[in-house]
Amino acid sequence: MERVISMANITTDEKIAIINRYHANPEQALNILIDLQFTSSDGYIDQATAQLVAAHLGVTETRIYEMVSFYAILKEAPQARYVMKICNSAPCHFSGEQIVSHELEEILDIQEGQMTHDGLFMYHSIPCVGACAQAPFIKIKDRVFANLTADDVAQLISDLRAGRYPEL
Amino acid sequence: MITREQPVLTARFDALKADPTNVAAFCELAGYDALKKAVTMEKTAILDELDTALLRGRGGAAYPAGKKWRSLYQSAGDTKYIVCNADEGEPGTFKDKALLMSDPLAVIEGMTIAGYLFGARQGYIYMRGEYRSLHRQFAQALAHARQANFLGENILGIAGFNYDIRIISGAGAYVCGESSALLNSIEGKTGRPRVKPPHLAEVGLYLKPTLVNNVESFADISVIVREGGAAFLNLGTKDGGGTKLICLTGHVKNRGLYEVNLGTPLYDLIYSDQYGGGSSTGRPLKFIHFGGQSGPIGAVAQLKDCIYSYDGLWDYDLSIGSGALVVLDDSVSIVDYLTSVSQFFTHESCGKCTPCRIGTLRIQELLEKFQQKIAVPGDLEVLKSMMTHVTQLSACGLGRSVTTSMESGLKLFPDEFAAAINQQTAEQREVMW
Amino acid sequence: MTATETAIATVTLTIDGQSVTVPKGTTLLKAAAKANIEIPTLCYLKELAPDGSCRMCMVEVEGGRKGGLVTACTEHAKDGMVIHTQNEKIRNSRRFVLDLLLSNHKLDCFKCPSNGDCKLQDYSLEYGLLETSLHGRRQPANQQDVTNPFFDYDPEKCIMCRRCSRVCQLRQGRDIISISHRGFDTKMLPCYGEDWDESMCESCGNCVSVCPTGALSSKDQRHFRTWETTKVRTTCPHCGTGCQVDLLVKNNTIVGAEPANGAANRNLLCVKGKFASYKFVASGDRLDTPLIKRNGQFEKATWDEALSLIASRFGALKATYGGSSLAGFSCSRSTNEDNYVFQKMMRTAFGTNHVDNCARVCHSATVHGLAQTLGSGAMTNTIADITQDVDTILLIGSNTTEAHPVIGSQIRQAVQNGTKLVVIDPRKIDLARHAELHVQAKAGTNVALINGLMHIIIENGWADDAFIAKRTEGFEEMKALVADYTPEKVAKICEIDPADLIKAAELYAKADKAPIIYCLGVTEHSTGTEGVMSMSNLAMLVGKLGRPGCGVNPLRGQNNVQGACDMGCSPFDFPGYQKINQPGVVEKFERAWATDLNPNVGLTSTQVLPAAIKGDIKGLYIFGEDPIVTDPDISHVRKALENLDFLVVQELFMTETAEYADVVLPGISFAEKDGTFTNTERRIQRVRQAVQPRGGAREDYRIFCEVATRMGYPMAYPSASQIMDEIASVVPTFAGVNFKRLEAIEGLQWPCRSQDDPGTPIMHVGEFSRGKGLFMAIPYKPAKELPDDAYPYLLSTGRMLYHYNTRAMTKRTAGINQLAPHSYIEMNTQNANEMGIKDGDKVRVYSRRGTIETYAAVGDQVLPDAVFMTFHFPDGNVNEITNSVCDDIAIIPEYKVCAVAIEPVK
Ligand SMILES: Cc1cc2nc3c(=O)[nH]c(=O)nc-3n(C[C@H](O)[C@H](O)[C@H](O)COP(=O)(O)O)c2cc1C
Ligand code: SF4
Ligand code: FES
């Protein structure tokens, strides 16, 4: 299922308010983009938003796009309701990270970077997030679900489905 | 007085647990003593203390902070910037995170001392994007410091001592830990490294002389100023003073963060119950990857007498780097491990320079061939030659350290590579470069 | 480090056994070049800071750290260094780099448009790589973007040298193509991967020019291989910037254009120079034989027939009505040599001083205004001088990025490098986005505005009293007059915020280096000359004349309009601004030209046409002008041409004006002749023949010589070079100019008074051309026709990027027409909404003089109640409706202000 391609849930005024929170300072472009992305439930920066940011910061759209496409945290495409981050760097990779990715692939029937049909889930393999001592783990937003077993993963998914973590 | 037996960087962690941003509580535990002392000292005397302390940069390159500070002190210009590198991107490292989480004011104090010494008005802390929850807390610490007049205008009531710190968020790019890329990122640009020369102490942030130090280095600065250079040196060895925050991960029982004196025997860190506690899998430990993905690898069996200090590790062609120690057991093949390392670098290359952009992937592809045991005779020579070129030709520290672990891995476990070559294949590969 | 310090501190190093001494801070690449050692590079661009990304330029430093390899483009030479640039280790590392690049590069050289013109190909051959030894992941195939009308982009051939993006961002100042993603996936792309034609790209093609491979290639490149072409260095035929360009010629046809390192353009071109400067030359509809109108129909004629007819008809008119019944309009697009010979023909053989050129309708106000106040009516400083290292630029009435695009790019570069830009313009022009301050003053209020600025400067004590006392006169009168122009009063007249006026005054007056740059927004008014004098008033008031980074700098419109004026195609002046009514001048030229001359000042072109209607002018010789399209109030022009007894038009194409001629003569274009153009900064630069003219077209000055000879004044020149020699002999400011010296790419800037005079980059140093600079007290007068109830909108006209004047040249390049197909009228969203007009709707525009139809361009470029049109298009020709009232001094028409009404076309 295709979702609407836009950061529909925040209005232009809200976006401008975020930009102004940083005094439309071009130096704070990254902070602004991250804030915009996290405020939108779609979890990405679309072109219209990039243009808006560029115009307010007095830089070209190209500068903004270069950042959006460079920094791994910034996304160019809509994200799922729950984006699960799995670390695939060596310390985690050799501490059982595969248990998690394998389990997610099984339960959700999606590959890395894909979204489930209901738009609820997606997982990314990313480099170290500084939780190496808790591997295997899943990180959703700032929350780390640590030292997971396969059963823990299954439980987490059903909990998320059931809406047990509304803050995430 | 500090002694080798007591923690210094983690000393306040427990006491501040309730609110690590509480300035009063911080001050009660000797917080801001260093800053108060610094403003009474001759500026060059502070630099002398740094030299005596022999603080080596904790970001990974181990460059003596004393030298770096002195050259910035001597560079011309009224406007200088202080930058704290809190990008902490080396896999297996989470010690800066610990400091930021548990004692942020110690870092702020170190940065403020730098601000005082260099007459800087603005400091920046560039924080890894994944540490988002810490940004809020750090912002609060800054606000509290401001309220208590440890930041802002006329700090400590000293006319003209105006200094403040701004948080800039990273956004998931390991290369932004490289100082010049980091400055580009602070300026609101894409974080690709700059061409050098000029050096940052002359032409840094917004083209002004700039100091870049690691989080832990800044925390150490406060210790040095407060306790004196000699006391700090005494915490470590003659080749590098202080304690070091280390991160133990992989197949040890007690994974986690520790503060250790430089000069502690390596085996203590791996095997003693106070630290790693030995293998968590019951299998023998095989190798240790030091200092993050850009660091070298050591074979556990060969390190019985190794001392964890700068020179102690150099004796074994190893280095402390960020302080990460990834300890793995003998179930892990070195080829698999290095392939994983190469994947990290392929993912993180900024793509600016040819050898790193394309060469790193080509190395990864060749390692994958070894991993699948379909390498052919001659591939090993090709691999070694590629490694040499990528190291020599890459523009920044990222590309130049892609192969550090591979060099040592190839040297320590040559048989595993030899075994991956299918000797039946007639195909010979000629190295053309 | 100051310049002198650098000059003193040198280092000596050894490169491949040679000892080289260079200034401290020199890169190894430059040091090697000094020793004639070439080091291969892919990403290096000499105009920009090194990028150090391709890693091709590796050299070995003996005893250096970690293998000793460093990039020559970034590493600085140090004393005692020993460098090797060619040993096996280095060759191996270069082979590795090439192999990596080839491993992710489409290896289809045979089909590639850049075959034979590709650095990757050249180096691969040189280093013995016929194919790649690395077979792994490649970027996706078939990603070509062919949507730009002039060039194609194939990412599979991109080697990520980033030259295109750096040129686009840092030199062109546009920032369209750039790096996206990272690592192996890094790709050069317009934003969000949009197609070129959806991006903001303006097709300057500078990225194409710098691409070392076939990734960015011009569409025309499909039709030739570089090795089949020869390069001819010449000067671009479009605007007055005077860019140096290399034309690529294959089989007597120009197939492409490359920027050259001229003083004005430094390897940049705009879309017209790069893509539209050559197609028209070989256009199938070029005139190639003389035409004589018989019974209302043009018939082909021989040269002999045509020339005899011309000589006899003009001869008869002169015999009957006197020389003063004849007039000539010269071509400011043609060479100095053609212009010189044309006016000489008019003055000698025709016996008239009614000779003019199209400067009349653009910058005659500049020529008159500045001649009166400073003594010389030209740009005082150079383009480089006013765009590099200046603190503030005061830009007035110049839409530089469209009218003088390469200067516009340099202004954008200046802003990137920290210059503060103050734009005074009624429209939100592109540069307004880059400006520190945009004062959106109502059109036609310049004089009031400048008086206001001077008022503020004097009040605040920012004036340069020493300069005023020592170098000027007339200050007190001016001061007394501007005392009345308070910020509040001026703000009301100009419809601006008084605070902006004060800020503008401060930004300009308090800056150390601050040039004034202006253009037709100042001159094309009924008070144009006064507007120009206001410019010199303002600059003198703060002492910003006669020194670097300052001055009063009019941007001249046509490629050689400066030259046409210099050459004396003016009713008031002989060549070199030697005034007809100044004692001794007529005598001097009578001696030089060995004939009697008409001693009376002539009529301007804007006066000739009404005189033709009255019957005072009977015969007209138009060389390369198209007044039907370019002059205001066209119905008047038509009437004038119809009323003539005899009209000759010498042209490249059958223009609307040529349709009215009795005889049409085929001239030749810039690419078919030798000669010189003088650009807006007084720089005389060579024009070189690239191709032979086709058919019977003849070199223009030879035609004039034939006509003059047949009319009884024998004239002949063996070549353009000899004409310049004659010019040098009669024009003191050209005395040191000759073709030999002009071989140097930077040409010569007049005044150049002797063989060893290097030319004059900055005028009025120490003393003004007229001695003391003259302040003029100029009261503000409103424009002649202002909006009222019947005609409620204030119309201004101007230029756009893609077309050049009447489009005679540009419309013959298909891609240009694709980008800019028809006329349009800019209007404010508010007005459009009131009238129910949407962007792109057809509208009718009418004034007291006529009616046209065009398309609405709705937005915020113009303020409410103001509208704007370009003058390039015959469909919706704005000059049907513009006002032909003129400035009393320069007789320049008021193109910038008239009143119109608008209605939607149902
Ligand atoms: C690719 C790359 C990544 C780096 N990442 C970090 C990092 O995350 N944190 C850090 O402090 N230093 C990092 N560094 C080292 C910094 O460039 C720099 O040496 C350090 O911040 C200086 O501080 P110090 O002298 O206090 O160690 C990195 C270097 C490279 C080349
Ligand atoms: S070595 Fe890698 S990370 Fe560093 S500049 Fe080159 S491509 Fe970028
Ligand atoms: S290596 Fe996985 S979180 Fe650090």
Coordinates of N, CA and C in Angstrom, one line a residue, chain C residues 646-701:
Chain C
F646 N 14.8 57.0 -49.6 CA 15.6 55.9 -49.9 C 16.2 55.3 -48.7
L647 N 16.0 54.0 -48.5 CA 16.5 53.4 -47.3 C 17.4 52.2 -47.7
V648 N 18.5 52.1 -47.1 CA 19.4 51.0 -47.3 C 19.6 50.3 -45.9
V649 N 19.4 49.0 -45.9 CA 19.7 48.2 -44.7 C 20.7 47.1 -45.0
Q650 N 21.7 47.1 -44.1 CA 22.8 46.1 -44.3 C 22.7 45.2 -43.1
E651 N 22.5 43.9 -43.3 CA 22.0 43.0 -42.3 C 22.5 41.6 -42.5
L652 N 22.3 40.8 -41.4 CA 22.5 39.3 -41.6 C 21.3 38.6 -42.0
F653 N 20.1 39.2 -41.5 CA 18.8 38.5 -41.7 C 17.8 39.5 -42.3
M654 N 16.8 39.0 -42.8 CA 15.7 39.8 -43.3 C 14.9 40.3 -42.0
T655 N 15.2 41.4 -41.5 CA 14.5 41.9 -40.3 C 13.3 42.7 -40.7
E656 N 12.5 43.0 -39.6 CA 11.3 43.8 -39.9 C 11.7 45.2 -40.5
T657 N 12.8 45.7 -40.1 CA 13.2 47.0 -40.6 C 13.6 46.8 -42.1
A658 N 14.4 45.7 -42.3 CA 14.9 45.5 -43.7 C 13.7 45.4 -44.7
E659 N 12.6 44.9 -44.2 CA 11.4 44.8 -45.1 C 11.1 46.2 -45.7
Y660 N 11.4 47.3 -45.0 CA 11.1 48.6 -45.5 C 12.1 49.2 -46.5
A661 N 13.2 48.4 -46.6 CA 14.4 49.0 -47.4 C 14.1 49.0 -48.9
D662 N 14.9 49.9 -49.5 CA 14.9 49.9 -51.0 C 16.0 48.9 -51.5
V663 N 17.1 48.9 -50.7 CA 18.1 48.0 -51.0 C 18.6 47.3 -49.7
V664 N 18.7 46.0 -49.8 CA 19.2 45.2 -48.6 C 20.6 44.6 -49.0
L665 N 21.6 44.8 -48.1 CA 22.9 44.3 -48.4 C 23.2 43.2 -47.4
P666 N 23.8 42.1 -47.8 CA 24.1 41.1 -46.9 C 25.5 41.3 -46.2
G667 N 25.5 41.6 -45.0 CA 26.8 41.7 -44.2 C 27.2 40.4 -43.6
I668 N 28.3 40.4 -42.8 CA 28.7 39.2 -42.2 C 28.8 39.3 -40.7
S669 N 28.8 38.2 -40.1 CA 28.7 38.1 -38.6 C 30.1 38.2 -38.0
F670 N 30.1 38.3 -36.7 CA 31.3 38.4 -35.9 C 32.2 37.2 -36.2
A671 N 31.6 36.0 -36.5 CA 32.4 34.8 -36.6 C 33.1 34.8 -38.0
E672 N 32.7 35.7 -38.8 CA 33.3 35.6 -40.2 C 34.3 36.7 -40.5
K673 N 34.6 37.5 -39.4 CA 35.4 38.7 -39.7 C 36.5 38.8 -38.6
D674 N 37.5 39.6 -39.0 CA 38.5 40.0 -38.0 C 38.2 41.4 -37.5
G675 N 38.6 41.7 -36.3 CA 38.4 43.1 -35.8 C 38.5 43.1 -34.3
T676 N 37.9 44.1 -33.7 CA 37.9 44.3 -32.3 C 36.5 44.7 -31.7
F677 N 36.2 44.3 -30.5 CA 35.1 44.8 -29.8 C 35.6 45.5 -28.5
T678 N 34.9 46.5 -28.0 CA 35.3 47.1 -26.8 C 34.2 46.8 -25.7
N679 N 34.6 46.1 -24.7 CA 33.5 45.7 -23.7 C 33.2 46.8 -22.8
T680 N 32.4 46.5 -21.9 CA 31.8 47.6 -21.0 C 32.9 48.2 -20.1
E681 N 34.0 47.5 -19.9 CA 35.1 48.1 -19.0 C 36.2 48.7 -19.9
R682 N 35.8 49.1 -21.1 CA 36.8 49.8 -22.0 C 37.9 48.9 -22.5
R683 N 37.6 47.6 -22.5 CA 38.7 46.6 -22.9 C 38.5 46.3 -24.3
I684 N 39.5 46.6 -25.1 CA 39.5 46.3 -26.5 C 40.0 44.9 -26.7
Q685 N 39.2 44.1 -27.3 CA 39.5 42.6 -27.4 C 39.3 42.2 -28.9
R686 N 40.1 41.2 -29.2 CA 40.1 40.8 -30.6 C 38.8 39.9 -31.0
V687 N 38.4 40.1 -32.2 CA 37.4 39.3 -32.8 C 38.1 38.6 -34.0
R688 N 38.0 37.3 -34.1 CA 38.8 36.6 -35.1 C 37.9 35.8 -36.0
Q689 N 38.2 35.8 -37.3 CA 37.5 35.0 -38.2 C 37.6 33.5 -37.9
A690 N 36.4 32.9 -37.8 CA 36.4 31.4 -37.5 C 36.0 30.7 -38.8
V691 N 35.0 31.3 -39.5 CA 34.5 30.6 -40.7 C 34.5 31.6 -41.9
Q692 N 34.5 31.0 -43.1 CA 34.3 31.9 -44.3 C 32.8 32.2 -44.5
P693 N 32.6 33.5 -44.9 CA 31.2 33.8 -45.1 C 30.6 32.9 -46.3
R694 N 29.3 32.6 -46.2 CA 28.7 31.8 -47.3 C 28.1 32.8 -48.3
G695 N 27.9 32.2 -49.5 CA 27.3 33.0 -50.6 C 28.0 34.3 -50.9
G696 N 27.2 35.3 -51.2 CA 27.8 36.6 -51.6 C 28.0 37.6 -50.5
A697 N 27.8 37.2 -49.3 CA 27.9 38.2 -48.2 C 29.3 38.8 -48.2
R698 N 29.4 40.1 -47.8 CA 30.7 40.7 -47.9 C 31.0 41.3 -46.5
E699 N 32.3 41.5 -46.3 CA 32.8 42.1 -45.1 C 32.2 43.6 -45.0
D700 N 31.7 43.9 -43.9 CA 30.9 45.2 -43.8 C 31.7 46.4 -44.2
Y701 N 33.0 46.5 -43.6 CA 33.7 47.8 -43.9 C 34.1 47.9 -45.4

